[in-house]
């Protein structure tokens, strides 16, 4: 089955009202792509303004609380994200796992909440350098996937998995083609075992970690790579545009 490509930008803790023009520029680059979905996951404070500034462009959040509402100071619910106009959310990013101590069970609950609310959920997994060097990367990541996945009934097409080796995030180091291919094959097989072959087929597998204009074509051209989750290089249209174009090329040559 041919899957569309998805290139999602993760703005992390970057972005002010003065950056809305950049989002508009990025959305213009996205408009030219017909085989690739493009999204930006921006800080919560920008979601509503970005949606208003660029109607029709996919805007997402970077985290959510598993509960619908309640006494959770500083948190944001799936309903709030939707209310602001977001249609997507990232869960389980390694920076959340590390900075906020989010374990797999919390990530699974967050993913379930996002899916139940009708959001597209990008669930992140990935190993540390220590685990990779010990030769345990594929075992670790497939176990992490199993423990972080919500039980799904109708999520087909609204779940993406981002493989983001922690040692490649923001470091300029990119996983090699063989490492990415091996991990994505393992992830696809695990999805088939844990959920169903149909969900495994329809789930997009994204790679994340130092994706840039000069390596995007190689990464996005790999057989089992359906897109990318891009941090630093998603902040400007000048850097993100070529990544979108590389996804588009890959989509049309698949
Ligand atoms: P990076 O971040 O592209 O800056 O390495 C990727 C991510 O953390 O999603």
XYZ file of C-alpha atoms and ligand atoms in Angstrom, residues 10 12 93 95 164 168-170 208-212 229-232, ligand 1:
26
model
C 8.591 20.272 16.030
C 9.888 22.837 20.707
C 9.169 12.932 22.845
C 12.719 15.607 25.871
C 14.129 9.356 17.127
C 20.780 12.113 16.927
C 18.448 14.818 18.269
C 19.895 18.281 17.926
C 13.657 12.166 13.521
C 17.061 13.368 14.594
C 19.090 16.039 12.792
C 17.102 15.811 9.553
C 18.363 18.686 7.388
C 9.902 14.708 12.470
C 12.129 17.736 12.209
C 13.277 19.992 15.028
C 15.837 22.694 14.362
P 16.284 17.894 15.546
O 15.085 17.477 16.523
O 15.765 17.814 14.138
O 16.629 19.311 15.957
O 17.401 16.931 15.784
C 14.217 16.431 16.164
C 13.214 16.208 17.252
O 13.564 16.315 18.437
O 12.043 15.919 16.966
